[in-house]
Short mmCIF file of C-alpha atoms in Angstrom, two decimals:
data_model
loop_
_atom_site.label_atom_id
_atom_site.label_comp_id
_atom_site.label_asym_id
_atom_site.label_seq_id
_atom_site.Cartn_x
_atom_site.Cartn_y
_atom_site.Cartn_z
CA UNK V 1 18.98 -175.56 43.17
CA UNK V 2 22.01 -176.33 45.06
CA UNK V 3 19.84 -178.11 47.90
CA UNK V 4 17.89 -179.73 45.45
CA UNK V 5 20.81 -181.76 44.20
CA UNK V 6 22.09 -182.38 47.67
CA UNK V 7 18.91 -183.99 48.11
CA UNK V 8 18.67 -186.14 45.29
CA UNK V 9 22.35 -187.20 45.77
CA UNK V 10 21.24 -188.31 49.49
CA UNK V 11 18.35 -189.85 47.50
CA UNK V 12 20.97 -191.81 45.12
CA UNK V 13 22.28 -193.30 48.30
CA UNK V 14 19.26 -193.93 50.19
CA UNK V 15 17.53 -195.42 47.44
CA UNK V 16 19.97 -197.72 46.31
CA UNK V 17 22.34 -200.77 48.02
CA UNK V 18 24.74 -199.60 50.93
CA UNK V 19 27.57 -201.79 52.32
CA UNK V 20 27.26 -199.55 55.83
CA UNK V 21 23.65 -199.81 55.88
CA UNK V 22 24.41 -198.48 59.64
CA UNK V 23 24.72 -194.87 58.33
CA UNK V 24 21.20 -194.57 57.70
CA UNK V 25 20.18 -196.75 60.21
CA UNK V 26 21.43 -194.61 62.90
CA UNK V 27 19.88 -191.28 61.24
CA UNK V 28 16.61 -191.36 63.64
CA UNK V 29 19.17 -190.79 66.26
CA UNK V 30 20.70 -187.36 64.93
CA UNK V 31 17.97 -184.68 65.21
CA UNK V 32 20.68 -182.82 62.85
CA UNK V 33 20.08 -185.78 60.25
CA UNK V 34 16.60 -185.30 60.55
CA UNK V 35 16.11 -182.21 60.08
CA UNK V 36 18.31 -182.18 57.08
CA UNK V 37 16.12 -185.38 55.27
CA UNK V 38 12.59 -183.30 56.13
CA UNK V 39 14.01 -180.05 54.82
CA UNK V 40 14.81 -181.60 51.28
CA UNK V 41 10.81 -182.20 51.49
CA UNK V 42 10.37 -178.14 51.44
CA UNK V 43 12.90 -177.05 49.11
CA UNK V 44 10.93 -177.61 46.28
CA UNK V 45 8.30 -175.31 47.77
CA UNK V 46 10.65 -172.43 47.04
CA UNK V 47 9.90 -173.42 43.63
CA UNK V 48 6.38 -173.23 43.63
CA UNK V 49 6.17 -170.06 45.31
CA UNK V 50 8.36 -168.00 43.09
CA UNK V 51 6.37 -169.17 39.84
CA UNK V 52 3.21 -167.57 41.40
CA UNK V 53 4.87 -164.63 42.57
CA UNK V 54 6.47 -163.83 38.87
CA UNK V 55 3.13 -165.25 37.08
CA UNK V 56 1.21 -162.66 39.82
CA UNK V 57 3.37 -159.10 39.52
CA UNK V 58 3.42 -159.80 35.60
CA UNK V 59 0.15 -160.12 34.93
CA UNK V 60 -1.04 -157.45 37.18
CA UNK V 61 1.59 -155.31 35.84
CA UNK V 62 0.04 -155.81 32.37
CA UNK V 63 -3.28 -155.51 33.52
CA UNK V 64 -2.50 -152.13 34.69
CA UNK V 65 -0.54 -151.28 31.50
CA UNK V 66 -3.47 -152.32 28.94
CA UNK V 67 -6.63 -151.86 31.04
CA UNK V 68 -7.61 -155.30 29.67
CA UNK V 69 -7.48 -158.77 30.65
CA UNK V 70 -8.94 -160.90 27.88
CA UNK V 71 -9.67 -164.68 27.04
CA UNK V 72 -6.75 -163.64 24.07
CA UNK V 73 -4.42 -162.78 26.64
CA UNK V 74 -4.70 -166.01 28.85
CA UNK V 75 -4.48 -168.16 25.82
CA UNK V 76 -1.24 -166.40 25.18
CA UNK V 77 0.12 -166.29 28.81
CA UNK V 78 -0.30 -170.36 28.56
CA UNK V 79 0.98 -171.20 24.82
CA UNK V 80 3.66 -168.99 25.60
CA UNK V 81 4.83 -170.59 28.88
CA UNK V 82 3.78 -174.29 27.67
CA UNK V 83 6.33 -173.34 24.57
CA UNK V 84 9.06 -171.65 27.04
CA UNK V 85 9.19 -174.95 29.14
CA UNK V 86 8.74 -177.81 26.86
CA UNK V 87 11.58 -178.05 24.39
CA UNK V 88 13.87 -179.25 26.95
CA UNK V 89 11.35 -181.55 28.54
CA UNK V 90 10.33 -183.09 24.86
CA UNK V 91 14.70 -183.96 24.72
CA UNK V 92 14.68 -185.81 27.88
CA UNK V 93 11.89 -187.44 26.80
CA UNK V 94 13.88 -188.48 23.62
CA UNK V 95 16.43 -190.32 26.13
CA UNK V 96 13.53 -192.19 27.73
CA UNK V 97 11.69 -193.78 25.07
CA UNK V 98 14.82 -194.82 22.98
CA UNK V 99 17.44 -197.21 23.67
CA UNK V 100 19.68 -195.01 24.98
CA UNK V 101 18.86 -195.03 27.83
CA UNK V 102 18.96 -198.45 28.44
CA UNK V 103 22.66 -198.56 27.23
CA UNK V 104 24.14 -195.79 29.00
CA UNK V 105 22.57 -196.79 32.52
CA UNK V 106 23.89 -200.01 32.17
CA UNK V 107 24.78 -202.36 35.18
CA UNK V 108 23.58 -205.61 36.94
CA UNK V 109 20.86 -203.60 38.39
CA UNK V 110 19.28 -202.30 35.03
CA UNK V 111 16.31 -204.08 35.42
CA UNK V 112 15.38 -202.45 38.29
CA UNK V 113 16.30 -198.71 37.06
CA UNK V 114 17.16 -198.17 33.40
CA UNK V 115 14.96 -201.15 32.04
CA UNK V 116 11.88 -199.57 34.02
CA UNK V 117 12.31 -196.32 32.36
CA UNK V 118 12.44 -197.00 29.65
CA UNK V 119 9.17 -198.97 29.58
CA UNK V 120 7.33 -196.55 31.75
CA UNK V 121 8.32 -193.77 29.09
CA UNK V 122 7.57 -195.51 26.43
CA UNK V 123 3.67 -196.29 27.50
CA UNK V 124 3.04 -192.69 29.63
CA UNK V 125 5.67 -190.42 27.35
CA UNK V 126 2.27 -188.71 26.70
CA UNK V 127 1.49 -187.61 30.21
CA UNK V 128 4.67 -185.81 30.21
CA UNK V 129 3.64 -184.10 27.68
CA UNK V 130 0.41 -182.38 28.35
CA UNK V 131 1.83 -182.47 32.06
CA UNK V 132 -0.44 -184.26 33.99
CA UNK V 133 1.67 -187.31 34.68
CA UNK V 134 1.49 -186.55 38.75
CA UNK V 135 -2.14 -187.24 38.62
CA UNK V 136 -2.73 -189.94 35.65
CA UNK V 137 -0.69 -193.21 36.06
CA UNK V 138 2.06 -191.58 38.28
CA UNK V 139 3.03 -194.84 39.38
CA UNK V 140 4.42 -195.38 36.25
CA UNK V 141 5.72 -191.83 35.26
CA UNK V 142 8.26 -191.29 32.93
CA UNK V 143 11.18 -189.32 34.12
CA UNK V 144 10.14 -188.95 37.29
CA UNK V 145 11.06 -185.33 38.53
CA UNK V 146 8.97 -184.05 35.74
CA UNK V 147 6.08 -184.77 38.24
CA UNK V 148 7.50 -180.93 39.33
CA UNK V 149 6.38 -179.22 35.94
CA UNK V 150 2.78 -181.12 36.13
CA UNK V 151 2.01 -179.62 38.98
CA UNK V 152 3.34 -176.26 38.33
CA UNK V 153 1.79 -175.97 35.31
CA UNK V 154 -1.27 -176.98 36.65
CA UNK V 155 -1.39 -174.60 39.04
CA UNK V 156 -0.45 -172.28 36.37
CA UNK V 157 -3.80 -172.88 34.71
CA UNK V 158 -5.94 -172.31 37.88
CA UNK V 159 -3.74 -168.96 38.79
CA UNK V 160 -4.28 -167.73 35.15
CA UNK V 161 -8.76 -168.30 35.84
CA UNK V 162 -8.32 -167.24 39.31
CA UNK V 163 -6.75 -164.07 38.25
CA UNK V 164 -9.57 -163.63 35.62
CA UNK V 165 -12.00 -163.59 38.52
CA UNK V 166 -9.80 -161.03 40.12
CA UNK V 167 -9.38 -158.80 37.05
CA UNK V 168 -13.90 -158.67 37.42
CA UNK V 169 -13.97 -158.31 40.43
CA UNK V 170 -10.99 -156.10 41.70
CA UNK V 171 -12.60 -154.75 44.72
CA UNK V 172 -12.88 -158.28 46.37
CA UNK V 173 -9.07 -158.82 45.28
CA UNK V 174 -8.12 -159.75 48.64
CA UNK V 175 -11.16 -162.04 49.46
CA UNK V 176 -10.43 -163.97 46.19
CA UNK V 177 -7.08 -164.46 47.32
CA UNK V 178 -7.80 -165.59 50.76
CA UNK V 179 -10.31 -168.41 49.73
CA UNK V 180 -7.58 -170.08 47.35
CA UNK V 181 -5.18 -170.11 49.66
CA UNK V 182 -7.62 -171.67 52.51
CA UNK V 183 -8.78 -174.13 49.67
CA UNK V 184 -5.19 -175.17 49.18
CA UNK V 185 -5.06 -175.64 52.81
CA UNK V 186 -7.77 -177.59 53.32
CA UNK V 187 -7.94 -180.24 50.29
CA UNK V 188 -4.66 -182.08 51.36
CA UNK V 189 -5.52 -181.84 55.18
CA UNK V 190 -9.47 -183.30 54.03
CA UNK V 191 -7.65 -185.82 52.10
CA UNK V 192 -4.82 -186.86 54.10
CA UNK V 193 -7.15 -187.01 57.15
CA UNK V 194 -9.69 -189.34 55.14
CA UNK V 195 -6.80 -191.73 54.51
CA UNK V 196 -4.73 -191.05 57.82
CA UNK V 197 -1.76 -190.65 56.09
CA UNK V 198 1.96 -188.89 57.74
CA UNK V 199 1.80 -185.37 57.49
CA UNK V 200 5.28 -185.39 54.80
CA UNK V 201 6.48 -187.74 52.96
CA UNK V 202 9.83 -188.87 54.39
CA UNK V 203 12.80 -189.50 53.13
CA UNK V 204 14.02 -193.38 54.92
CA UNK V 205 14.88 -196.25 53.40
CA UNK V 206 11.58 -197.86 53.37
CA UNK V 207 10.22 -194.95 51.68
CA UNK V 208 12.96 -194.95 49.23
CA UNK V 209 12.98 -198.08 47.77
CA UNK V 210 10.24 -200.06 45.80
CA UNK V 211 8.94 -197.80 43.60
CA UNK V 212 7.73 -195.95 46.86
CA UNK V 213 8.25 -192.56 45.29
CA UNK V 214 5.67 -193.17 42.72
CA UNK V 215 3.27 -194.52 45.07
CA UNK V 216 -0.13 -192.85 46.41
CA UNK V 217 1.14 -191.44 49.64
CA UNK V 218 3.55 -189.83 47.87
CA UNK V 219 1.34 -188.22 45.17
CA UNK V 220 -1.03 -187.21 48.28
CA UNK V 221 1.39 -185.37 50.33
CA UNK V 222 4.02 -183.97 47.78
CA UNK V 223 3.44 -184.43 43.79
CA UNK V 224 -0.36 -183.84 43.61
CA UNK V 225 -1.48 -180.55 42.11
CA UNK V 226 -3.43 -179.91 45.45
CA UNK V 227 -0.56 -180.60 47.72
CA UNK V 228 1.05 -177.81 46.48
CA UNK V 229 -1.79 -175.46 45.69
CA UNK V 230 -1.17 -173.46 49.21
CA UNK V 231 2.62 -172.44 48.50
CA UNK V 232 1.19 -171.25 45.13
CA UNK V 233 -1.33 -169.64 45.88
CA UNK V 234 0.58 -167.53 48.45
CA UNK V 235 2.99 -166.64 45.53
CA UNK V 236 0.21 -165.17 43.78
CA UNK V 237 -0.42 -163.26 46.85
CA UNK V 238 2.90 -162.06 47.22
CA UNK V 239 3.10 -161.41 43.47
CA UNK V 240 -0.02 -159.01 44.22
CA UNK V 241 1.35 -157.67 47.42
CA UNK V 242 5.03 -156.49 45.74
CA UNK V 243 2.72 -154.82 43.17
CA UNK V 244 1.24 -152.70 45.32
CA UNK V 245 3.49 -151.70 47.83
CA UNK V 246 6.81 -151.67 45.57
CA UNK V 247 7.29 -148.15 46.04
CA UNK V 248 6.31 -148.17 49.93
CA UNK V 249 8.86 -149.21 52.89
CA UNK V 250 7.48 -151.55 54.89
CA UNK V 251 10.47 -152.30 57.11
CA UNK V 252 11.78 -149.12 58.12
CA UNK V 253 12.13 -149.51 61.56
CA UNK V 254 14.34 -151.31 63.14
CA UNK V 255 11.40 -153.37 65.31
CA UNK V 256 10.03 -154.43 61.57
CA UNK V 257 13.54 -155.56 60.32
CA UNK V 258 13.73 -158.15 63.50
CA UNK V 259 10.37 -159.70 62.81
CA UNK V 260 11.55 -159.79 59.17
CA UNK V 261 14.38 -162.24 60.37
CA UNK V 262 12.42 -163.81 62.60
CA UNK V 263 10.31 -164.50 60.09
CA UNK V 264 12.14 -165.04 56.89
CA UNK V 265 14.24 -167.28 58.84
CA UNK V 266 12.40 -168.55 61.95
CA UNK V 267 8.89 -169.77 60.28
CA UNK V 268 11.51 -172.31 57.67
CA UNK V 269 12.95 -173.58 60.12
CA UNK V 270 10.15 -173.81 62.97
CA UNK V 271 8.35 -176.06 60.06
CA UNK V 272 10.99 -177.95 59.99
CA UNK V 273 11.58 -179.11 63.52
CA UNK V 274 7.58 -179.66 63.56
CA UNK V 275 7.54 -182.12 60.76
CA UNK V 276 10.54 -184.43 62.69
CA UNK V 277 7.17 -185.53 65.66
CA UNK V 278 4.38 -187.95 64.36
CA UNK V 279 1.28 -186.64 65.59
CA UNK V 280 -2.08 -188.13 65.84
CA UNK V 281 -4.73 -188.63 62.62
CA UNK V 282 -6.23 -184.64 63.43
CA UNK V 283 -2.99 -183.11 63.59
CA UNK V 284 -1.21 -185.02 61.24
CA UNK V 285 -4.28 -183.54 58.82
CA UNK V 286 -4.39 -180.01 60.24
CA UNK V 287 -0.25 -179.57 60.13
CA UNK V 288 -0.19 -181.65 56.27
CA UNK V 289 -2.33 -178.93 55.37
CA UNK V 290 -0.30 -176.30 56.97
CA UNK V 291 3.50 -176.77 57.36
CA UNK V 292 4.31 -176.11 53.40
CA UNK V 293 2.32 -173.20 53.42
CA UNK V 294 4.18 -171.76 56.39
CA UNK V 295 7.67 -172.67 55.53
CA UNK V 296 6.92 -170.74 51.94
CA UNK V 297 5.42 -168.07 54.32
CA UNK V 298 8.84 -167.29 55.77
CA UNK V 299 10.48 -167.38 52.41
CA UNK V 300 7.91 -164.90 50.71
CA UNK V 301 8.59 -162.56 53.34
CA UNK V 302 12.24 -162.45 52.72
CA UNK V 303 12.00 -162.10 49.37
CA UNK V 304 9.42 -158.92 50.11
CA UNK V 305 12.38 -157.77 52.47
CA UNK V 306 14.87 -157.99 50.07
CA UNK V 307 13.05 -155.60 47.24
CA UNK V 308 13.02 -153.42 49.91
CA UNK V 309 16.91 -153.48 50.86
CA UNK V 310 16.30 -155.42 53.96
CA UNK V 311 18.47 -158.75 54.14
CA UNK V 312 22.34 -157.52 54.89
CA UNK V 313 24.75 -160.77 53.85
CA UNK V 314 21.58 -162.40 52.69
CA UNK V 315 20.47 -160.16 50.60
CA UNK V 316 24.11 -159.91 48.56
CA UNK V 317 24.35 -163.84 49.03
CA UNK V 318 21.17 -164.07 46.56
CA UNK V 319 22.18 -161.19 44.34
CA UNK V 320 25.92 -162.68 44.19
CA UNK V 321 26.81 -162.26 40.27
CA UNK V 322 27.73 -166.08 39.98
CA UNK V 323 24.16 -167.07 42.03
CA UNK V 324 22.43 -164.96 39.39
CA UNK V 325 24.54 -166.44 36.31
CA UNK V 326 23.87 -169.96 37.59
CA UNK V 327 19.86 -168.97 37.74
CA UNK V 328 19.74 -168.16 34.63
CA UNK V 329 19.93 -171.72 33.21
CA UNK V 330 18.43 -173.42 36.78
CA UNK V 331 15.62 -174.76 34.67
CA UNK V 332 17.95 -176.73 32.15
CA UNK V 333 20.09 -177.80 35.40
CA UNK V 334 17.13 -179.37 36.93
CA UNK V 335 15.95 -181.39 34.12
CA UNK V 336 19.41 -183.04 33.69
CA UNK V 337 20.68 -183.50 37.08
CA UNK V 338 18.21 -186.18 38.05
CA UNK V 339 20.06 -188.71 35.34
CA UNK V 340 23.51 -187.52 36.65
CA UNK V 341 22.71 -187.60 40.21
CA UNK V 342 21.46 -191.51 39.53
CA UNK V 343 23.82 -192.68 37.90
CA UNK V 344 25.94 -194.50 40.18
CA UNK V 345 22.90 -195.97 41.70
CA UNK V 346 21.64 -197.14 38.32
CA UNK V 347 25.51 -198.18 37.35
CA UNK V 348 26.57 -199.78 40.65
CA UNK V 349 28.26 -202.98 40.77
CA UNK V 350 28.21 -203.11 44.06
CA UNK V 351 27.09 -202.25 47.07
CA UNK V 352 27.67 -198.44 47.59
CA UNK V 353 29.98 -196.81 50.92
CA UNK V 354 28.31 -193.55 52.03
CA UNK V 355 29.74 -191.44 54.71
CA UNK V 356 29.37 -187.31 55.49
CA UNK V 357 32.50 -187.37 53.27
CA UNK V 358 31.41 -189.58 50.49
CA UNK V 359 28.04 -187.47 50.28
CA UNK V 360 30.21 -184.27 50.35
CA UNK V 361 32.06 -185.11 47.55
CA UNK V 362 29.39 -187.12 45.31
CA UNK V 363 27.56 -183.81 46.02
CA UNK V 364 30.03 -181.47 44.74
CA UNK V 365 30.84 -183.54 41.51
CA UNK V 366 26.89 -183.81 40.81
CA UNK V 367 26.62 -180.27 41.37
CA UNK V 368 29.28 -179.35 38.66
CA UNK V 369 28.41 -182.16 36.27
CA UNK V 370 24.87 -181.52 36.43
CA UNK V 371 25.35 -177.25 36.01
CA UNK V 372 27.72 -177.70 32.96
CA UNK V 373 25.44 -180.00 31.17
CA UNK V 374 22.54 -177.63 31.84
CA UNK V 375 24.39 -174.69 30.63
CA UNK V 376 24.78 -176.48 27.43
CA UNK V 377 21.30 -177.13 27.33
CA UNK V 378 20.55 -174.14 28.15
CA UNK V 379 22.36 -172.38 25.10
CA UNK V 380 21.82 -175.32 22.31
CA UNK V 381 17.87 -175.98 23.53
CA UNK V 382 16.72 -173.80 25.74
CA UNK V 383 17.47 -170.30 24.41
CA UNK V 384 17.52 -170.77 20.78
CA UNK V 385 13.79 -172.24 21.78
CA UNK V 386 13.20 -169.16 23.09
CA UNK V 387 14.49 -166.85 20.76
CA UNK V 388 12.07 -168.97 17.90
CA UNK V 389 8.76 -168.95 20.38
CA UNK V 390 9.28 -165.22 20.57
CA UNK V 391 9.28 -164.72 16.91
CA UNK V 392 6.24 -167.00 15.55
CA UNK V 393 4.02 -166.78 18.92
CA UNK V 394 2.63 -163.15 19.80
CA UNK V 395 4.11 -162.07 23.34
CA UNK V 396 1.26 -160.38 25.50
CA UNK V 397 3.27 -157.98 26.99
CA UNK V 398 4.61 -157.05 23.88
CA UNK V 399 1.71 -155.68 22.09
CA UNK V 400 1.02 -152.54 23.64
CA UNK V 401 4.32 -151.24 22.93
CA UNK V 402 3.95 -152.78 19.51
CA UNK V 403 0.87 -150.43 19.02
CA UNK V 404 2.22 -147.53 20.59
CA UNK V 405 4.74 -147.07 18.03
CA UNK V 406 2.38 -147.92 15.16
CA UNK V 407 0.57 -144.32 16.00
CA UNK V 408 3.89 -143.08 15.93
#
């Protein structure tokens, strides 16, 4: 979460008016710089690949709990994750279609920002809603980093019928597997050969600016449902994987715990240097298809290290108490940053000064802004949400215990 805001505070810069437009003009000559602007196109892969990894072990869990896996229990799976996820969207979209929005994000630039949004939400608020505004008009989309919960929860929906098909036909669990993630290979390299399109979308100024991240490239290579279906669909394997070998040690040796880190930390960042080269209309297709795939490779197989006490200061780094009290209200956090974060683009006066320094600090005041207001959202939307979801809608994984005590 951290990176994400780093990004979108590079974002607020890039994306806006500069005095020292120099800074950024000079980027292309920093392979550091580089490499920093095409890694904020990954982090959000992370993302992706945790929600089929928890959606996977669950379910399978259950499965193997109830011997069942019914129409009933998908229906429930979805209301209760739609429910989970959209009380906090639905206030956000509150801001956007009222007048607020245009009053707090006031400046001599409003037209271009806060004027915009509000229009856009208040003709496609509806998208938002049923979550499909990073397909339908999503070059008008309202609140734009909701384009992240369309496609999750779209991919949500095809996990939940995929794993359907797997709970039929468990002995060809692994076959299943392998042709969605090959499918969610292939569509975006099919597609973004077809239009011979770059194999990310990069962050520059060009690409930054007029309404360029709500454009068709973009949808193509990042927001689109099928740009992201790989990275899921290797959660869902990993989800599967955990499940069965939770109780086996897989990197015992030390040989196994050096490709682990070679792994978990080379594929990331091998992905990354790749995706700095522009490469010709078959590889642009065959790597557009590949990189995000592979860089949520390398961070599946830490993960599947760290269950099994492999990691050393990495492993404590993630399970830090105050990394695991902040992820407890990450969702919240996300959905407010993006108004914090843009702000002073939204606000300026003038021209904006960016430097390492001035990024550093913007950065750490968005970061603590944007995780205090999502703690409070957290506690006055979120959870109290929660708390009422769980007590009117039946929870799946509730009802076998629910029955068990019944015969009792």
């Amino acid at each position: 979460m951290l990176l994400i805001i780093l990004c979108h505070t590079y974002s607020s810069y890039i994306g806006g008016y500069v005095k020292n437009t120099e800074y950024f003009e000079e980027a292309p000559k920093s392979l550091i710089h580089i490499c920093m602007r095409n890694l904020f196109v990954f982090l959000v892969q992370t993302f992706f690949l945790f929600s089929g990894f928890l959606l996977s072990y669950h379910l399978f869990q259950l499965i193997e709990e109830r011997k069942t896996f019914s129409m009933r229990c998908i229906i429930l799976t979805f209301v209760n994750r739609y429910l989970r996820i959209f009380p906090p969207v639905l206030l956000m979209l509150a801001s956007g279609v009222t007048l607020w929005v245009v009053s707090f994000f006031h400046g001599p630039i409003k037209d271009l920002y806060s004027d915009l949004e509000y229009q856009r939400c208040r003709k496609n608020w509806w998208t938002t809603i049923f979550f499909i505004n990073n397909h339908y008009n999503q070059h008008e989309m309202c609140y734009f980093i909701s384009w992240y919960l369309a496609a999750d929860t779209q991919l949500y929906i095809l996990s939940l019928i995929i794993l359907s098909f797997i709970w039929r036909y468990r002995a060809k669990v692994n076959q299943i597997l392998s042709v969605f993630i090959v499918t969610g290979i292939l569509i975006p390299a099919v597609i973004n050969y077809i239009y011979n399109l770059d194999i990310i979308y990069r962050i520059t100024p060009e690409n930054s600016k007029n309404n360029q991240f709500r454009s068709f490239n973009f949808s193509v290579t990042y927001s689109s449902m099928y740009a992201n279906m790989g990275t899921y669909m290797l959660g869902v394997s990993f989800g599967y994987v955990y499940y069965k070998v939770k109780n086996y040690r897989l990197f015992s040796s030390v040989g196994y715990q050096i490709c682990w880190w070679l792994l978990f930390l080379g594929l990331p960042m091998a992905v990354v240097y790749l995706s700095t080269f522009y490469y010709n209309r078959f590889f642009s297709a065959l790597l557009c298809g590949l990189l995000k795939p592979l860089y949520a490779l390398g961070i599946g197989i830490g993960v599947l290290g760290m269950s099994q006490n492999v990691g050393g200061l990495a492993k404590s780094i993630c399970e830090w108490r105050i990394a695991t009290f902040l992820g407890n209200f990450t969702y919240s956090t996300y959905l407010v940053h993006y108004g914090i974060v843009f702000y002073r683009t939204a606000t300026a006066k003038e021209p904006m000064l960016i430097s390492n320094w001035i990024l550093a600090r913007s950065f750490i005041t968005d970061t603590i802004i944007s995780f205090i207001l999502g703690f409070l959202m957290h506690i006055v939307v979120e959870l109290p949400a929660i708390r009422i979801q769980k007590i009117i809608v039946p929870q799946v994984g509730a009802q076998k215990h629910h029955s068990e005590k019944s015969k009792h």
